[in-house]
Amino acid sequence: MISEPHFTKLHFEQSQNTLMIRTNHYDRVSRTLYLLECEPEKFDIGSDNRVKLEPICTLPLRDDKLFREEKGYSIKNIFKCAISVARLFWEKRETLYSSCNRKHGKFDIVNSCNGLLCLCEPSTENPIVVCNPVTGEFIRLPGDSMSPSRLNTARVRAHGYASLGFHPKVNEYKVIRIWTRHVRHANFWAFERLTVDIHTLGTSLWRNIEVDPEISILRLSDPTYINGVVHWIEFKGIILCFCFETEKLKTFPSPPGMVKNHANGIYNYLRRMGELKGILYICDSTDFSNITMWVMNEYGIGESWSKVYNISNLPNPLQWHYGYCFPVKQFEESAALLYNCLDCFLYYEPEKYGFKIFEINGSGSQYFEVIPHIPSLISLKDAVKGDNIKVLNFHSRYAKIKLQEEDEVIFMSQKFV
């Protein structure tokens, strides 16, 4: 029953996003996802209380062949030396931690769609894996010659953007990949062309998609999937979208004034786009003393963008945390939980508390990332079509590897200002 398309559709329509927290240390591999339950009572805690974040699931590690190539040994054989107990303890710990270095061990998370995560290589953002972190299953995406590391030269710069999405009419999961190519002219880089590829999970190929030559981009961020369409916000404030039914990349209506602000020198560094309860939103914290949230009430209708929050008079410590904010949960009675990119949460309840600031503690990492996600028990074998699909399981594949972060106890506590 759980794999039936009708059940799956109802499950994701009626379920709400949970928050997954992952540590983001500059020289560590982080694969554990911690669950932050976003009920209002969780934020009624005092200075002596804390809310423990439970480790709910893990992500796969990058190919262990890369570890062997760099370190000169296989991870599964590193404990076979006959040495003293004390030396075994220290070498065992050091080897496990050093074997999984950030360069070769970590995946970045592109986006979440229907309980699945798309994972990419961190430096190029090239999508490599789609996984279900709850079941431990993952699929490797087919590779090809289109890779920034192969295309980049002193005069040519290529960069990739990606997203996982779902085509509801044919019940297929797809990964879209966008390559931009810039060419150096004297002292500046000029946009040259855009390439779009699409991959249907369960097949073995990427297909090239024709692109309107008038579309040019500087940088894309925040891949957001809604109703068979993936959206990105562009550096200049423009929104691009890709429809899986029409297989067309095109512009999408932005909130009023956003593109105009770009012409005035205001860029989207501090704007974030996402989805709450099936509605597209943009959260603008360009003005450090205010946070403005826009929602699109009628999908695809530019005139339906409206402001639902204009949070001003922020507490002073939050103003020190210059950076973007985005909502991760909306409650009744106008309450909302927002995440600040410098790793604190703002609980806003205008009728009761005003503001509360919460921090994540207990880790050797100062930085974290937040992933809105709907956990699912649906197997990749049921979700993905294809007879030759190879579904792997990282729970058994990496069971013997223990990372440094897995000894930490992560908790949330209130910061009083």
GROMACS .gro file of C-alpha atoms in nm:
model
  417
    1MET     CA    1   0.000   0.000   0.000
    2ILE     CA    2   0.278   0.244   0.092
    3SER     CA    3   0.416   0.231  -0.263
    4GLU     CA    4   0.082   0.302  -0.435
    5PRO     CA    5   0.090   0.636  -0.628
    6HIS     CA    6  -0.240   0.750  -0.471
    7PHE     CA    7  -0.111   0.684  -0.118
    8THR     CA    8   0.217   0.857  -0.199
    9LYS     CA    9   0.035   1.164  -0.333
   10LEU     CA   10  -0.185   1.191  -0.024
   11HIS     CA   11   0.112   1.140   0.207
   12PHE     CA   12   0.310   1.430   0.068
   13GLU     CA   13   0.006   1.657   0.029
   14GLN     CA   14  -0.094   1.613   0.395
   15SER     CA   15   0.252   1.595   0.554
   16GLN     CA   16   0.440   1.904   0.664
   17ASN     CA   17   0.809   1.971   0.635
   18THR     CA   18   1.028   1.877   0.928
   19LEU     CA   19   1.364   2.041   0.984
   20MET     CA   20   1.683   1.843   0.942
   21ILE     CA   21   1.997   1.996   1.095
   22ARG     CA   22   2.347   1.907   0.975
   23THR     CA   23   2.675   2.039   1.116
   24ASN     CA   24   2.887   2.222   0.861
   25HIS     CA   25   3.245   2.233   0.987
   26TYR     CA   26   3.504   2.352   0.733
   27ASP     CA   27   3.734   2.050   0.770
   28ARG     CA   28   3.495   1.773   0.874
   29VAL     CA   29   3.262   1.536   0.697
   30SER     CA   30   2.906   1.560   0.831
   31ARG     CA   31   2.660   1.288   0.742
   32THR     CA   32   2.421   1.286   1.041
   33LEU     CA   33   2.084   1.461   1.009
   34TYR     CA   34   1.927   1.577   1.337
   35LEU     CA   35   1.554   1.628   1.373
   36LEU     CA   36   1.423   1.960   1.504
   37GLU     CA   37   1.056   1.929   1.594
   38CYS     CA   38   0.889   2.261   1.523
   39GLU     CA   39   0.593   2.269   1.758
   40PRO     CA   40   0.525   2.597   1.944
   41GLU     CA   41   0.573   2.435   2.286
   42LYS     CA   42   0.932   2.355   2.191
   43PHE     CA   43   1.004   2.726   2.210
   44ASP     CA   44   0.858   2.776   2.559
   45ILE     CA   45   1.190   2.694   2.722
   46GLY     CA   46   1.382   2.897   2.975
   47SER     CA   47   1.749   2.964   3.038
   48ASP     CA   48   1.802   2.638   3.229
   49ASN     CA   49   1.635   2.417   2.971
   50ARG     CA   50   1.745   2.277   2.641
   51VAL     CA   51   1.587   2.073   2.365
   52LYS     CA   52   1.796   1.780   2.249
   53LEU     CA   53   1.805   1.721   1.874
   54GLU     CA   54   1.773   1.353   1.790
   55PRO     CA   55   1.994   1.203   1.518
   56ILE     CA   56   1.726   1.060   1.291
   57CYS     CA   57   1.917   0.944   0.983
   58THR     CA   58   2.244   0.966   0.793
   59LEU     CA   59   2.365   1.048   0.444
   60PRO     CA   60   2.593   0.833   0.228
   61LEU     CA   61   2.962   0.912   0.205
   62ARG     CA   62   3.132   0.975  -0.126
   63ASP     CA   63   3.296   0.676  -0.298
   64ASP     CA   64   3.547   0.509  -0.065
   65LYS     CA   65   3.773   0.445  -0.366
   66LEU     CA   66   3.865   0.811  -0.340
   67PHE     CA   67   3.981   0.753   0.015
   68ARG     CA   68   4.207   0.469  -0.097
   69GLU     CA   69   4.356   0.676  -0.376
   70GLU     CA   70   4.451   0.955  -0.136
   71LYS     CA   71   4.546   0.755   0.172
   72GLY     CA   72   4.694   0.445   0.011
   73TYR     CA   73   4.483   0.191   0.198
   74SER     CA   74   4.133   0.054   0.214
   75ILE     CA   75   3.906   0.166   0.495
   76LYS     CA   76   3.788  -0.190   0.559
   77ASN     CA   77   4.146  -0.308   0.624
   78ILE     CA   78   4.275  -0.034   0.852
   79PHE     CA   79   4.242  -0.231   1.177
   80LYS     CA   80   4.440  -0.543   1.083
   81CYS     CA   81   4.777  -0.437   1.230
   82ALA     CA   82   4.889  -0.625   1.543
   83ILE     CA   83   4.961  -0.334   1.781
   84SER     CA   84   4.908  -0.250   2.146
   85VAL     CA   85   4.562  -0.173   2.281
   86ALA     CA   86   4.649   0.193   2.352
   87ARG     CA   87   4.801   0.242   2.009
   88LEU     CA   88   4.507   0.064   1.847
   89PHE     CA   89   4.266   0.300   2.021
   90TRP     CA   90   4.440   0.617   1.907
   91GLU     CA   91   4.528   0.500   1.555
   92LYS     CA   92   4.181   0.360   1.508
   93ARG     CA   93   4.024   0.692   1.603
   94GLU     CA   94   4.265   0.900   1.397
   95THR     CA   95   4.237   0.679   1.090
   96LEU     CA   96   3.860   0.677   1.089
   97TYR     CA   97   3.838   1.052   1.122
   98SER     CA   98   4.117   1.134   0.877
   99SER     CA   99   3.997   0.883   0.617
  100CYS     CA  100   3.671   1.071   0.575
  101ASN     CA  101   3.801   1.415   0.489
  102ARG     CA  102   3.579   1.689   0.355
  103LYS     CA  103   3.746   1.697   0.014
  104HIS     CA  104   3.663   1.336  -0.067
  105GLY     CA  105   3.398   1.235   0.183
  106LYS     CA  106   3.121   1.493   0.194
  107PHE     CA  107   2.815   1.545  -0.022
  108ASP     CA  108   2.637   1.880  -0.038
  109ILE     CA  109   2.257   1.875  -0.037
  110VAL     CA  110   2.097   2.027  -0.348
  111ASN     CA  111   1.730   2.001  -0.247
  112SER     CA  112   1.454   1.779  -0.110
  113CYS     CA  113   1.157   1.642  -0.302
  114ASN     CA  114   0.896   1.393  -0.178
  115GLY     CA  115   1.120   1.239   0.087
  116LEU     CA  116   1.424   1.212  -0.140
  117LEU     CA  117   1.742   1.421  -0.134
  118CYS     CA  118   1.959   1.515  -0.430
  119LEU     CA  119   2.328   1.522  -0.334
  120CYS     CA  120   2.610   1.685  -0.526
  121GLU     CA  121   2.987   1.722  -0.538
  122PRO     CA  122   3.057   2.032  -0.323
  123SER     CA  123   3.296   2.230  -0.544
  124THR     CA  124   3.115   2.188  -0.879
  125GLU     CA  125   2.756   2.128  -0.760
  126ASN     CA  126   2.742   1.838  -1.006
  127PRO     CA  127   2.456   1.605  -0.896
  128ILE     CA  128   2.587   1.258  -0.815
  129VAL     CA  129   2.337   1.075  -0.592
  130VAL     CA  130   1.966   1.065  -0.506
  131CYS     CA  131   1.892   0.906  -0.169
  132ASN     CA  132   1.623   0.837   0.088
  133PRO     CA  133   1.801   0.911   0.418
  134VAL     CA  134   1.537   0.727   0.623
  135THR     CA  135   1.557   0.392   0.440
  136GLY     CA  136   1.930   0.430   0.371
  137GLU     CA  137   1.885   0.370  -0.003
  138PHE     CA  138   2.064   0.565  -0.273
  139ILE     CA  139   2.109   0.568  -0.651
  140ARG     CA  140   2.416   0.692  -0.832
  141LEU     CA  141   2.338   0.918  -1.127
  142PRO     CA  142   2.510   0.843  -1.458
  143GLY     CA  143   2.822   1.047  -1.528
  144ASP     CA  144   2.932   1.208  -1.852
  145SER     CA  145   3.196   1.439  -1.997
  146MET     CA  146   3.010   1.758  -1.901
  147SER     CA  147   3.191   1.848  -1.582
  148PRO     CA  148   3.321   2.191  -1.479
  149SER     CA  149   3.655   2.042  -1.380
  150ARG     CA  150   3.700   1.928  -1.741
  151LEU     CA  151   3.564   2.243  -1.902
  152ASN     CA  152   3.738   2.511  -1.694
  153THR     CA  153   4.047   2.678  -1.838
  154ALA     CA  154   4.221   3.010  -1.788
  155ARG     CA  155   3.973   3.173  -2.028
  156VAL     CA  156   3.663   2.958  -1.980
  157ARG     CA  157   3.465   2.910  -1.660
  158ALA     CA  158   3.180   2.660  -1.627
  159HIS     CA  159   2.948   2.617  -1.332
  160GLY     CA  160   2.664   2.378  -1.262
  161TYR     CA  161   2.326   2.405  -1.090
  162ALA     CA  162   2.084   2.122  -1.026
  163SER     CA  163   1.754   2.017  -0.874
  164LEU     CA  164   1.551   1.705  -0.809
  165GLY     CA  165   1.185   1.713  -0.906
  166PHE     CA  166   0.882   1.498  -0.981
  167HIS     CA  167   0.664   1.472  -1.293
  168PRO     CA  168   0.321   1.390  -1.140
  169LYS     CA  169   0.146   1.300  -1.468
  170VAL     CA  170   0.387   1.017  -1.550
  171ASN     CA  171   0.492   0.944  -1.188
  172GLU     CA  172   0.865   0.991  -1.259
  173TYR     CA  173   1.145   1.151  -1.059
  174LYS     CA  174   1.385   1.363  -1.261
  175VAL     CA  175   1.706   1.556  -1.203
  176ILE     CA  176   1.761   1.878  -1.395
  177ARG     CA  177   2.115   2.005  -1.445
  178ILE     CA  178   2.208   2.351  -1.576
  179TRP     CA  179   2.556   2.442  -1.696
  180THR     CA  180   2.664   2.802  -1.747
  181ARG     CA  181   2.969   2.895  -1.952
  182HIS     CA  182   3.149   3.229  -1.909
  183VAL     CA  183   3.443   3.347  -2.119
  184ARG     CA  184   3.708   3.589  -2.002
  185HIS     CA  185   3.737   3.919  -2.192
  186ALA     CA  186   4.017   4.147  -2.069
  187ASN     CA  187   3.924   4.216  -1.704
  188PHE     CA  188   3.574   4.068  -1.690
  189TRP     CA  189   3.385   3.744  -1.744
  190ALA     CA  190   3.107   3.745  -2.005
  191PHE     CA  191   2.818   3.499  -2.020
  192GLU     CA  192   2.839   3.285  -2.334
  193ARG     CA  193   2.580   3.010  -2.323
  194LEU     CA  194   2.352   2.792  -2.114
  195THR     CA  195   2.320   2.412  -2.136
  196VAL     CA  196   2.037   2.215  -1.977
  197ASP     CA  197   2.034   1.836  -1.926
  198ILE     CA  198   1.765   1.617  -1.774
  199HIS     CA  199   1.783   1.268  -1.629
  200THR     CA  200   1.490   1.040  -1.544
  201LEU     CA  201   1.568   0.818  -1.245
  202GLY     CA  202   1.578   0.456  -1.356
  203THR     CA  203   1.735   0.534  -1.695
  204SER     CA  204   2.103   0.542  -1.786
  205LEU     CA  205   2.131   0.867  -1.981
  206TRP     CA  206   2.114   1.245  -1.960
  207ARG     CA  207   1.915   1.420  -2.234
  208ASN     CA  208   1.998   1.766  -2.361
  209ILE     CA  209   1.712   2.020  -2.359
  210GLU     CA  210   1.685   2.311  -2.600
  211VAL     CA  211   1.713   2.648  -2.425
  212ASP     CA  212   1.592   2.993  -2.526
  213PRO     CA  213   1.915   3.173  -2.629
  214GLU     CA  214   1.783   3.496  -2.474
  215ILE     CA  215   1.810   3.349  -2.123
  216SER     CA  216   2.132   3.444  -1.947
  217ILE     CA  217   2.219   3.402  -1.581
  218LEU     CA  218   2.492   3.504  -1.340
  219ARG     CA  219   2.414   3.271  -1.050
  220LEU     CA  220   2.123   3.055  -0.938
  221SER     CA  221   2.027   2.948  -0.587
  222ASP     CA  222   1.749   2.792  -0.379
  223PRO     CA  223   1.607   2.517  -0.606
  224THR     CA  224   1.243   2.486  -0.501
  225TYR     CA  225   1.002   2.220  -0.627
  226ILE     CA  226   0.625   2.283  -0.643
  227ASN     CA  227   0.364   2.093  -0.848
  228GLY     CA  228   0.584   1.953  -1.123
  229VAL     CA  229   0.796   2.268  -1.158
  230VAL     CA  230   1.141   2.356  -1.021
  231HIS     CA  231   1.222   2.721  -0.945
  232TRP     CA  232   1.552   2.903  -0.885
  233ILE     CA  233   1.612   3.264  -0.784
  234GLU     CA  234   1.874   3.436  -0.996
  235PHE     CA  235   2.145   3.678  -0.884
  236LYS     CA  236   1.960   3.976  -1.034
  237GLY     CA  237   1.632   3.890  -0.858
  238ILE     CA  238   1.477   3.713  -1.157
  239ILE     CA  239   1.307   3.376  -1.095
  240LEU     CA  240   1.367   3.095  -1.345
  241CYS     CA  241   1.153   2.782  -1.359
  242PHE     CA  242   1.165   2.448  -1.537
  243CYS     CA  243   0.842   2.258  -1.603
  244PHE     CA  244   0.886   1.880  -1.628
  245GLU     CA  245   0.577   1.845  -1.848
  246THR     CA  246   0.676   2.099  -2.115
  247GLU     CA  247   1.053   2.062  -2.056
  248LYS     CA  248   1.095   2.439  -2.094
  249LEU     CA  249   1.318   2.673  -1.895
  250LYS     CA  250   1.164   3.019  -1.867
  251THR     CA  251   1.132   3.323  -1.644
  252PHE     CA  252   0.871   3.333  -1.369
  253PRO     CA  253   0.697   3.634  -1.206
  254SER     CA  254   0.897   3.795  -0.923
  255PRO     CA  255   0.759   4.009  -0.638
  256PRO     CA  256   0.718   4.376  -0.734
  257GLY     CA  257   1.036   4.581  -0.724
  258MET     CA  258   1.279   4.291  -0.691
  259VAL     CA  259   1.434   4.316  -1.038
  260LYS     CA  260   1.420   4.696  -1.017
  261ASN     CA  261   1.626   4.680  -0.697
  262HIS     CA  262   1.897   4.500  -0.891
  263ALA     CA  263   1.917   4.796  -1.129
  264ASN     CA  264   1.973   5.014  -0.821
  265GLY     CA  265   2.265   4.799  -0.708
  266ILE     CA  266   2.074   4.577  -0.462
  267TYR     CA  267   2.141   4.209  -0.527
  268ASN     CA  268   1.981   3.894  -0.392
  269TYR     CA  269   2.263   3.796  -0.155
  270LEU     CA  270   2.016   3.820   0.132
  271ARG     CA  271   1.704   3.687  -0.035
  272ARG     CA  272   1.592   3.327  -0.002
  273MET     CA  273   1.321   3.140  -0.188
  274GLY     CA  274   1.137   2.830  -0.073
  275GLU     CA  275   0.804   2.659  -0.022
  276LEU     CA  276   0.571   2.649   0.278
  277LYS     CA  277   0.253   2.439   0.263
  278GLY     CA  278   0.270   2.427  -0.118
  279ILE     CA  279   0.306   2.806  -0.155
  280LEU     CA  280   0.611   2.977  -0.303
  281TYR     CA  281   0.773   3.241  -0.081
  282ILE     CA  282   1.065   3.484  -0.092
  283CYS     CA  283   1.218   3.615   0.229
  284ASP     CA  284   1.412   3.940   0.192
  285SER     CA  285   1.655   4.051   0.463
  286THR     CA  286   1.853   4.294   0.247
  287ASP     CA  287   1.776   4.565   0.500
  288PHE     CA  288   1.942   4.424   0.813
  289SER     CA  289   1.688   4.585   1.046
  290ASN     CA  290   1.386   4.438   0.866
  291ILE     CA  291   1.275   4.100   0.734
  292THR     CA  292   1.012   4.099   0.461
  293MET     CA  293   0.836   3.783   0.348
  294TRP     CA  294   0.645   3.760   0.020
  295VAL     CA  295   0.410   3.474  -0.077
  296MET     CA  296   0.252   3.393  -0.414
  297ASN     CA  297  -0.114   3.334  -0.328
  298GLU     CA  298  -0.212   3.213  -0.677
  299TYR     CA  299   0.059   3.009  -0.841
  300GLY     CA  300   0.200   3.167  -1.156
  301ILE     CA  301   0.008   3.496  -1.116
  302GLY     CA  302   0.256   3.780  -1.063
  303GLU     CA  303  -0.009   4.013  -0.922
  304SER     CA  304  -0.082   3.764  -0.642
  305TRP     CA  305   0.252   3.826  -0.466
  306SER     CA  306   0.176   3.984  -0.128
  307LYS     CA  307   0.367   4.071   0.188
  308VAL     CA  308   0.271   3.857   0.485
  309TYR     CA  309   0.547   3.970   0.721
  310ASN     CA  310   0.742   4.289   0.757
  311ILE     CA  311   0.936   4.225   1.077
  312SER     CA  312   1.108   4.538   1.202
  313ASN     CA  313   1.273   4.646   1.528
  314LEU     CA  314   1.477   4.329   1.551
  315PRO     CA  315   1.661   4.270   1.880
  316ASN     CA  316   2.014   4.409   1.860
  317PRO     CA  317   2.205   4.078   1.879
  318LEU     CA  318   2.014   3.953   1.577
  319GLN     CA  319   2.119   4.260   1.380
  320TRP     CA  320   2.479   4.162   1.444
  321HIS     CA  321   2.406   3.835   1.264
  322TYR     CA  322   2.415   3.998   0.923
  323GLY     CA  323   2.298   3.746   0.666
  324TYR     CA  324   1.992   3.605   0.502
  325CYS     CA  325   1.691   3.469   0.688
  326PHE     CA  326   1.423   3.235   0.569
  327PRO     CA  327   1.107   3.092   0.728
  328VAL     CA  328   1.113   2.724   0.813
  329LYS     CA  329   0.776   2.694   0.984
  330GLN     CA  330   0.457   2.898   0.996
  331PHE     CA  331   0.225   2.856   1.294
  332GLU     CA  332  -0.122   2.977   1.380
  333GLU     CA  333  -0.183   3.328   1.515
  334SER     CA  334   0.089   3.478   1.291
  335ALA     CA  335   0.376   3.299   1.465
  336ALA     CA  336   0.674   3.191   1.256
  337LEU     CA  337   1.013   3.030   1.296
  338LEU     CA  338   1.294   3.174   1.084
  339TYR     CA  339   1.650   3.055   1.036
  340ASN     CA  340   1.940   3.298   1.015
  341CYS     CA  341   2.233   3.189   0.797
  342LEU     CA  342   2.477   3.254   1.082
  343ASP     CA  343   2.323   2.972   1.276
  344CYS     CA  344   2.048   3.094   1.501
  345PHE     CA  345   1.669   3.066   1.494
  346LEU     CA  346   1.426   3.352   1.539
  347TYR     CA  347   1.089   3.258   1.686
  348TYR     CA  348   0.849   3.541   1.607
  349GLU     CA  349   0.509   3.560   1.779
  350PRO     CA  350   0.387   3.921   1.762
  351GLU     CA  351   0.079   3.872   1.981
  352LYS     CA  352   0.265   3.706   2.268
  353TYR     CA  353   0.646   3.711   2.289
  354GLY     CA  354   0.762   3.929   2.005
  355PHE     CA  355   1.104   3.771   1.945
  356LYS     CA  356   1.296   3.480   2.087
  357ILE     CA  357   1.642   3.380   1.970
  358PHE     CA  358   1.761   3.019   1.983
  359GLU     CA  359   2.104   2.874   1.916
  360ILE     CA  360   2.229   2.526   1.834
  361ASN     CA  361   2.499   2.404   2.074
  362GLY     CA  362   2.692   2.092   2.162
  363SER     CA  363   2.897   2.054   1.845
  364GLY     CA  364   3.258   2.121   1.759
  365SER     CA  365   3.118   2.298   1.454
  366GLN     CA  366   3.004   2.657   1.483
  367TYR     CA  367   2.805   2.634   1.162
  368PHE     CA  368   2.499   2.436   1.059
  369GLU     CA  369   2.271   2.393   0.764
  370VAL     CA  370   1.894   2.352   0.777
  371ILE     CA  371   1.709   2.128   0.533
  372PRO     CA  372   1.326   2.139   0.518
  373HIS     CA  373   1.233   1.778   0.444
  374ILE     CA  374   0.938   1.536   0.461
  375PRO     CA  375   1.071   1.198   0.583
  376SER     CA  376   0.940   0.899   0.391
  377LEU     CA  377   0.950   0.520   0.430
  378ILE     CA  378   0.880   0.470   0.059
  379SER     CA  379   1.156   0.258  -0.093
  380LEU     CA  380   1.352   0.389  -0.389
  381LYS     CA  381   1.281   0.054  -0.552
  382ASP     CA  382   0.911   0.143  -0.549
  383ALA     CA  383   0.949   0.514  -0.623
  384VAL     CA  384   1.174   0.479  -0.927
  385LYS     CA  385   1.087   0.303  -1.253
  386GLY     CA  386   1.331   0.092  -1.454
  387ASP     CA  387   1.443  -0.271  -1.472
  388ASN     CA  388   1.816  -0.206  -1.452
  389ILE     CA  389   1.815   0.033  -1.159
  390LYS     CA  390   2.081  -0.038  -0.895
  391VAL     CA  391   1.966   0.067  -0.549
  392LEU     CA  392   2.243   0.062  -0.287
  393ASN     CA  393   2.213   0.089   0.091
  394PHE     CA  394   2.458   0.305   0.284
  395HIS     CA  395   2.343   0.176   0.625
  396SER     CA  396   2.523  -0.151   0.552
  397ARG     CA  397   2.785  -0.007   0.317
  398TYR     CA  398   2.934   0.236   0.572
  399ALA     CA  399   2.826   0.065   0.896
  400LYS     CA  400   3.183   0.026   1.025
  401ILE     CA  401   3.276   0.391   0.976
  402LYS     CA  402   3.222   0.617   1.276
  403LEU     CA  403   3.274   0.990   1.235
  404GLN     CA  404   3.380   1.238   1.501
  405GLU     CA  405   3.047   1.422   1.492
  406GLU     CA  406   2.859   1.107   1.591
  407ASP     CA  407   2.982   1.133   1.951
  408GLU     CA  408   2.831   1.480   1.990
  409VAL     CA  409   2.504   1.566   2.165
  410ILE     CA  410   2.337   1.852   1.978
  411PHE     CA  411   2.077   2.067   2.152
  412MET     CA  412   1.886   2.393   2.108
  413SER     CA  413   1.878   2.657   2.382
  414GLN     CA  414   1.739   3.007   2.413
  415LYS     CA  415   1.968   3.307   2.399
  416PHE     CA  416   1.844   3.587   2.623
  417VAL     CA  417   1.897   3.943   2.504
   0.00000   0.00000   0.00000
